[in-house]
PDB file of C-alpha atoms and ligand atoms in Angstrom:
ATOM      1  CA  UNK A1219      57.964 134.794 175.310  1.00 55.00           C
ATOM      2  CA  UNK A1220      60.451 136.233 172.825  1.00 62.00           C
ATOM      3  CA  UNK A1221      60.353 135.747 169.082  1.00 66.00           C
ATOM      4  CA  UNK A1222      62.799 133.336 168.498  1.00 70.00           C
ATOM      5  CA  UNK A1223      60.014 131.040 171.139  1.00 71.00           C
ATOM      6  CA  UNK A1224      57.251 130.960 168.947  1.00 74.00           C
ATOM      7  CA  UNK A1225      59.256 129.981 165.554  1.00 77.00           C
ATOM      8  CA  UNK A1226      60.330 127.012 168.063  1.00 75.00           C
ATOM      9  CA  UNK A1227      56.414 125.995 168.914  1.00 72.00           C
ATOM     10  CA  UNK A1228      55.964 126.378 165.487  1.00 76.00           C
ATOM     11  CA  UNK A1229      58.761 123.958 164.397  1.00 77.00           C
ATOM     12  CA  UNK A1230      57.718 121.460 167.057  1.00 77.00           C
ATOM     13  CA  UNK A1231      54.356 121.591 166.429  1.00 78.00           C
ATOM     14  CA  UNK A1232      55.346 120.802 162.220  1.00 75.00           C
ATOM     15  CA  UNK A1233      57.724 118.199 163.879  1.00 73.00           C
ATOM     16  CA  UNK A1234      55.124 116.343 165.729  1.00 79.00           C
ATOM     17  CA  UNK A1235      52.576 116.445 162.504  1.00 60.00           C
ATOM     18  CA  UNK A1236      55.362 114.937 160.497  1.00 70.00           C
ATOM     19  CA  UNK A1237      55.545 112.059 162.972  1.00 70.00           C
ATOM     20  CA  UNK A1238      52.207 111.938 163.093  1.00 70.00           C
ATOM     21  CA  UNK A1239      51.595 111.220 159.363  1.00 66.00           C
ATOM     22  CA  UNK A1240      54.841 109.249 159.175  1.00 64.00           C
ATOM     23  CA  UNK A1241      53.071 106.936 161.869  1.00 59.00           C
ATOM     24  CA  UNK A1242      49.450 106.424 160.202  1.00 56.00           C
ATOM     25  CA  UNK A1243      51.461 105.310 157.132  1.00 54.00           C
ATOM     26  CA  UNK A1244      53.221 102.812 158.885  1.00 54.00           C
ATOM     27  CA  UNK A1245      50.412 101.811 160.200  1.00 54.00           C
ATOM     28  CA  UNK A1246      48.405 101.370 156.957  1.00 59.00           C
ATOM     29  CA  UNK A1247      51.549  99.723 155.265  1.00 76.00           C
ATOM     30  CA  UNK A1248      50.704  96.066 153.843  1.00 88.00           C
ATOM     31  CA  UNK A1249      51.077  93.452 156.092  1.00 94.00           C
ATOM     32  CA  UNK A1250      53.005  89.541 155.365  1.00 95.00           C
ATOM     33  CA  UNK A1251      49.626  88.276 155.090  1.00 96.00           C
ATOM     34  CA  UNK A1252      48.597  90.771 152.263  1.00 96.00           C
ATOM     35  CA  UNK A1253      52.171  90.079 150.717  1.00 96.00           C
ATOM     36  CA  UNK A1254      50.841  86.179 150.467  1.00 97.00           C
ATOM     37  CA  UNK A1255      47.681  86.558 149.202  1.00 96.00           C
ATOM     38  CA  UNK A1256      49.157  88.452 146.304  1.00 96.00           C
ATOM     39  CA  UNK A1257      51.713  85.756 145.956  1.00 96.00           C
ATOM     40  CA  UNK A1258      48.548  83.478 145.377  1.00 96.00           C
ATOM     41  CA  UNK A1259      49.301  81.535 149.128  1.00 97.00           C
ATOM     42  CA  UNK A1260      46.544  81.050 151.622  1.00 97.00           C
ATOM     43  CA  UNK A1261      47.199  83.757 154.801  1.00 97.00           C
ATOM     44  CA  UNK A1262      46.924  81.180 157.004  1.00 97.00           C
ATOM     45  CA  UNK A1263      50.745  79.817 156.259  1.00 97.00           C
ATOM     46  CA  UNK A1264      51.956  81.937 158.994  1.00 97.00           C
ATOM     47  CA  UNK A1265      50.275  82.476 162.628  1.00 96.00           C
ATOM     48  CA  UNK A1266      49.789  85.418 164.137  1.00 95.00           C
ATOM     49  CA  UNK A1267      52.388  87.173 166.424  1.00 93.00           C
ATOM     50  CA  UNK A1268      54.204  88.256 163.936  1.00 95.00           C
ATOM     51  CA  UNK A1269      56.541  91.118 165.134  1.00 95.00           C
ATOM     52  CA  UNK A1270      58.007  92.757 161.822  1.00 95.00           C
ATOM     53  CA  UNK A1271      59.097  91.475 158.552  1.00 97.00           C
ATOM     54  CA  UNK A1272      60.663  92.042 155.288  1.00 96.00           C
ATOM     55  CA  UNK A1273      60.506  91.135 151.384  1.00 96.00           C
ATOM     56  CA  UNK A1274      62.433  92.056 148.654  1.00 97.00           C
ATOM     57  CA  UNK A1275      59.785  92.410 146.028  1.00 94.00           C
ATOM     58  CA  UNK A1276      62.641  92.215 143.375  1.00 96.00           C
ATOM     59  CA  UNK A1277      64.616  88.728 144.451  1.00 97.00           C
ATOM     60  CA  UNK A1278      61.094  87.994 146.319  1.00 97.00           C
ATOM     61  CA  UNK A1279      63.206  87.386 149.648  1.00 98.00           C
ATOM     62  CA  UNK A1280      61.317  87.823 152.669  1.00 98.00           C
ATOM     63  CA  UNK A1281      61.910  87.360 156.112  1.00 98.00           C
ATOM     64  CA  UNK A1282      59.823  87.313 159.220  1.00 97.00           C
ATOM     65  CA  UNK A1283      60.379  88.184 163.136  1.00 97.00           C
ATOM     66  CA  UNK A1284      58.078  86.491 165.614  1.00 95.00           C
ATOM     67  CA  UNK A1285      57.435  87.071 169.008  1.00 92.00           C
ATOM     68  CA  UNK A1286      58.703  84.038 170.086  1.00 92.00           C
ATOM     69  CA  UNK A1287      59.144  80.203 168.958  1.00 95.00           C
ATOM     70  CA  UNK A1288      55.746  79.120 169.116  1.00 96.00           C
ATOM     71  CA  UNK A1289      53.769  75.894 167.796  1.00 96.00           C
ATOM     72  CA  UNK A1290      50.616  75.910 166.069  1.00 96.00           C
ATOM     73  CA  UNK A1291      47.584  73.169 164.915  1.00 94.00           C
ATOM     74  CA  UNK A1292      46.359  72.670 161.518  1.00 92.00           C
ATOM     75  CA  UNK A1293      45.859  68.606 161.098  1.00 89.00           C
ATOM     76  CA  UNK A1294      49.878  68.505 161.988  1.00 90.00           C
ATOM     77  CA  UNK A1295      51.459  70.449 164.510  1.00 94.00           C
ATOM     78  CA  UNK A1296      53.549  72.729 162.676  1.00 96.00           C
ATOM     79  CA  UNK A1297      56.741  74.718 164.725  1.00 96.00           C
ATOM     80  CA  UNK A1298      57.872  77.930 163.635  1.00 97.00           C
ATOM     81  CA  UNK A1299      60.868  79.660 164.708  1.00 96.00           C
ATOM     82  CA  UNK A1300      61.106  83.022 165.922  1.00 96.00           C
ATOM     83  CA  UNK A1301      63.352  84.134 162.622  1.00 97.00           C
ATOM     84  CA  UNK A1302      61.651  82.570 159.476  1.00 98.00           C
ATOM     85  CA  UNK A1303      63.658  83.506 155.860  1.00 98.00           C
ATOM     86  CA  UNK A1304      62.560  81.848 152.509  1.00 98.00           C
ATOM     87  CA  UNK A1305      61.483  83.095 148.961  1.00 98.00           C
ATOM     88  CA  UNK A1306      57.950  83.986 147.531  1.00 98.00           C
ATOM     89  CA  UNK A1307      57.486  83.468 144.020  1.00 97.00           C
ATOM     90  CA  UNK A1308      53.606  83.094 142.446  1.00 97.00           C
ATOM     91  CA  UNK A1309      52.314  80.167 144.575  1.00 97.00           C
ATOM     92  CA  UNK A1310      55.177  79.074 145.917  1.00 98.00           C
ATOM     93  CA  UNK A1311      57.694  79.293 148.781  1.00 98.00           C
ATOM     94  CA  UNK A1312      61.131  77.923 148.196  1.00 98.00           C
ATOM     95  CA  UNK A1313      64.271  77.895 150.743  1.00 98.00           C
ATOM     96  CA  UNK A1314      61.930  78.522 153.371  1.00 98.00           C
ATOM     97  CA  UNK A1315      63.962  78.054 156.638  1.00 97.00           C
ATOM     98  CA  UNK A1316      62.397  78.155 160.392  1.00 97.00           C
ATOM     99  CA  UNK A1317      59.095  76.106 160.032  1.00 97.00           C
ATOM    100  CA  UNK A1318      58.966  72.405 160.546  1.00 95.00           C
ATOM    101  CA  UNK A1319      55.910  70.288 160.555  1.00 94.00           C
ATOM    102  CA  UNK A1320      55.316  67.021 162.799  1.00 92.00           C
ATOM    103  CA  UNK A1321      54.623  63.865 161.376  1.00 87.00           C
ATOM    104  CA  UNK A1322      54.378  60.797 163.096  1.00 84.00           C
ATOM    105  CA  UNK A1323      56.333  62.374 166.325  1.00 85.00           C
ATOM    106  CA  UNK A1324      59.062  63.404 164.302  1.00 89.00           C
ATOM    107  CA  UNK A1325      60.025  67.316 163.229  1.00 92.00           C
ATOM    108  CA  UNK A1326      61.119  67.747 159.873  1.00 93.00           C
ATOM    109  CA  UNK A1327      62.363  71.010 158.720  1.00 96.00           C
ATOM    110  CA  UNK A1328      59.739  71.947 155.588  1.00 97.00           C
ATOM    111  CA  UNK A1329      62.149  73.424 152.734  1.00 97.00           C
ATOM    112  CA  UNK A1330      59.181  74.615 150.680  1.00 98.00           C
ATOM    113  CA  UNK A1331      55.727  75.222 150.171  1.00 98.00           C
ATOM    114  CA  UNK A1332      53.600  75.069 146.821  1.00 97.00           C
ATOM    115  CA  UNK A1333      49.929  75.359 146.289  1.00 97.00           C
ATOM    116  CA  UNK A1334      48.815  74.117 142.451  1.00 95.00           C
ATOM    117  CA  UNK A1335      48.152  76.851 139.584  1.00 91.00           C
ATOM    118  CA  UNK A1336      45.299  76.723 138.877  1.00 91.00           C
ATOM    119  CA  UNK A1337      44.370  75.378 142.544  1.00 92.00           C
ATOM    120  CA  UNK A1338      43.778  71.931 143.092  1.00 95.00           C
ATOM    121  CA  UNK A1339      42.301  72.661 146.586  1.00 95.00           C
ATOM    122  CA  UNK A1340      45.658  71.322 148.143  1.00 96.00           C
ATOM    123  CA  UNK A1341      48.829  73.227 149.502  1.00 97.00           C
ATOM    124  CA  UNK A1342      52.379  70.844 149.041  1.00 97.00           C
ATOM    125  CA  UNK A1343      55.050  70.920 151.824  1.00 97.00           C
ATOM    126  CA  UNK A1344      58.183  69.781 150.843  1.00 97.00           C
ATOM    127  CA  UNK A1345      59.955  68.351 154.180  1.00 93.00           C
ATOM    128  CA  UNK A1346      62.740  66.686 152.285  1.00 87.00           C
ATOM    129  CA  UNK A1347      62.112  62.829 152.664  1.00 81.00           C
ATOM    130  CA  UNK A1348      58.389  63.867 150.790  1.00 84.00           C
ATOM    131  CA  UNK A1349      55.947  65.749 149.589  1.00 90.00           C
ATOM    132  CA  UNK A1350      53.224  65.936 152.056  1.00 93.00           C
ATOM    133  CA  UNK A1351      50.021  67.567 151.035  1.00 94.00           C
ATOM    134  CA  UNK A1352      47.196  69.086 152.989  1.00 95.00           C
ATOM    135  CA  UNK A1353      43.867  70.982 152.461  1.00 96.00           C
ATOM    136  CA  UNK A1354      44.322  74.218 151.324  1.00 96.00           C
ATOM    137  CA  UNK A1355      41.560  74.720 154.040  1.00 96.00           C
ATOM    138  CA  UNK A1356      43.418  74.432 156.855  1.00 96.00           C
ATOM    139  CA  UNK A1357      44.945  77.311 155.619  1.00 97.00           C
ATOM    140  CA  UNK A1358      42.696  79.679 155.678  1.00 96.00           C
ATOM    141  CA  UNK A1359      43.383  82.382 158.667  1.00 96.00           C
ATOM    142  CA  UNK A1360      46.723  82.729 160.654  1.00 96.00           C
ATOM    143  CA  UNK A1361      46.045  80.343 163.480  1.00 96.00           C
ATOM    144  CA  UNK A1362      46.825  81.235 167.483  1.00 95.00           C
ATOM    145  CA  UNK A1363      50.396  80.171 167.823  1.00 95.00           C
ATOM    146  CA  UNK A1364      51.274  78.635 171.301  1.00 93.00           C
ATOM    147  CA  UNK A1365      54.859  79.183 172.653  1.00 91.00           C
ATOM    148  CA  UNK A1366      56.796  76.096 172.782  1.00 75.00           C
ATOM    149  CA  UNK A1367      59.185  76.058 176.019  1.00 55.00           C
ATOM    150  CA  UNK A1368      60.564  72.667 174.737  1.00 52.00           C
ATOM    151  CA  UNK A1369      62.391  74.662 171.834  1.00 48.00           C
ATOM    152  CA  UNK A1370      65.132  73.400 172.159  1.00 46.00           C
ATOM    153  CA  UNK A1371      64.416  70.061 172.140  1.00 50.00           C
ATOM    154  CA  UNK A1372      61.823  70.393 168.794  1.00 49.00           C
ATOM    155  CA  UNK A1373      65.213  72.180 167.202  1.00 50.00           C
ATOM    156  CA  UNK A1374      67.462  69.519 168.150  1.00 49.00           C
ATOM    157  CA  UNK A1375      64.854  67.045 166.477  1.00 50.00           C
ATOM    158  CA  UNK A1376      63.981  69.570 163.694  1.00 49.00           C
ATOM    159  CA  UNK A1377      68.159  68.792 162.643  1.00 46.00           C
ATOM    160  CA  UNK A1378      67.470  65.081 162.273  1.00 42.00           C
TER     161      UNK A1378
HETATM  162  C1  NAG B1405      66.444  93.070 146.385  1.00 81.32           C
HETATM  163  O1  NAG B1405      66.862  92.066 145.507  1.00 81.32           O
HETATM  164  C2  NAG B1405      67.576  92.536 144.389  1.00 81.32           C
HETATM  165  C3  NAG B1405      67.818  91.347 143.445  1.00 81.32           C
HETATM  166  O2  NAG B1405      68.459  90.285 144.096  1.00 81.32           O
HETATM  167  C4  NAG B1405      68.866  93.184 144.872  1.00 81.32           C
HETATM  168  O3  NAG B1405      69.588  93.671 143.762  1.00 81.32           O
HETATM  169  C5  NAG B1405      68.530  94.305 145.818  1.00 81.32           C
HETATM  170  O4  NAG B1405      69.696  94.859 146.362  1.00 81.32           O
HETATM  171  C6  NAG B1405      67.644  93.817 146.945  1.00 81.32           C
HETATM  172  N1  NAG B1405      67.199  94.954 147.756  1.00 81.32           N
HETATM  173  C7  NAG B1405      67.363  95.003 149.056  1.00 81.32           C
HETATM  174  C8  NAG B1405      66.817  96.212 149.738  1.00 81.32           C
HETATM  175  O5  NAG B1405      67.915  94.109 149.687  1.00 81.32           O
END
């Protein structure tokens, strides 16, 4: 081997510890749960299976990717779309879109989410027609979220 092949181990071998490092960071880089406890929300707002997602720590903007549409059970069943957008502010979410909550068979799309400051031991979901409130509780740890293969129904009654 010539030379000019061991300055090209050399630069693969930097290469790959580059990558390597670049990959451990990414790995140890906060995650949408860490992003809501800071925000003052319980964790347990959004399930697991969540695939990537991004916030805007200026505008507070933040959107999530999830596996798939999937539906999962605190006291109400609660749907949440595969693309969920909304924005954080301290203890609050506000034009959250992609999560609906059932009530009484019906899906209405929730438009935001507040807990009290300080905490009243309730979290506030506004689904338009009301407030509805639950334990804060409930909330606690992202729950197991099933996938739904009736999506398109629960979006079609989501709209109503
Ligand atoms: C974050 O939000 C701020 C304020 O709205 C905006 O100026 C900025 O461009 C946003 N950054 C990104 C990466 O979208």
């Amino acid at each position: 081997m010539g030379k000019s092949g061991g300055v090209w181990i050399l630069a693969l071998m930097v290469a790959w510890c580059v990558l390597a490092a670049a990959r451990v960071r990414a790995t140890a880089r906060t995650t949408i749960y860490e992003v809501l406890g800071a925000q003052g929300l319980p964790v347990g707002l959004l399930p697991k299976g969540i695939v990537k997602y991004w916030f805007n720590r200026t505008s507070g903007e933040f959107e999530v990717k999830m596996e798939k549409a999937c539906n999962a059970k605190f006291e109400n069943e609660v749907h949440y779309e595969s693309n969920i957008k909304g924005i954080l502010g301290y203890g609050r979410i506000g034009k959250l879109s992609g999560v609906s909550a059932q009530e009484l068979f019906l899906w209405f799309p929730v438009k935001g989410i507040r807990v009290d400051v300080p905490t009243s031991g309730l979290i506030h979901f506004d689904v338009g027609v009301a407030d509805k409130q639950f334990s804060l509780s409930l909330f606690e740890d992202p729950p197991d979220c099933n996938p739904q293969d009736n999506v398109g129904d629960v979006e079609r009654r989501a709209v109503w």
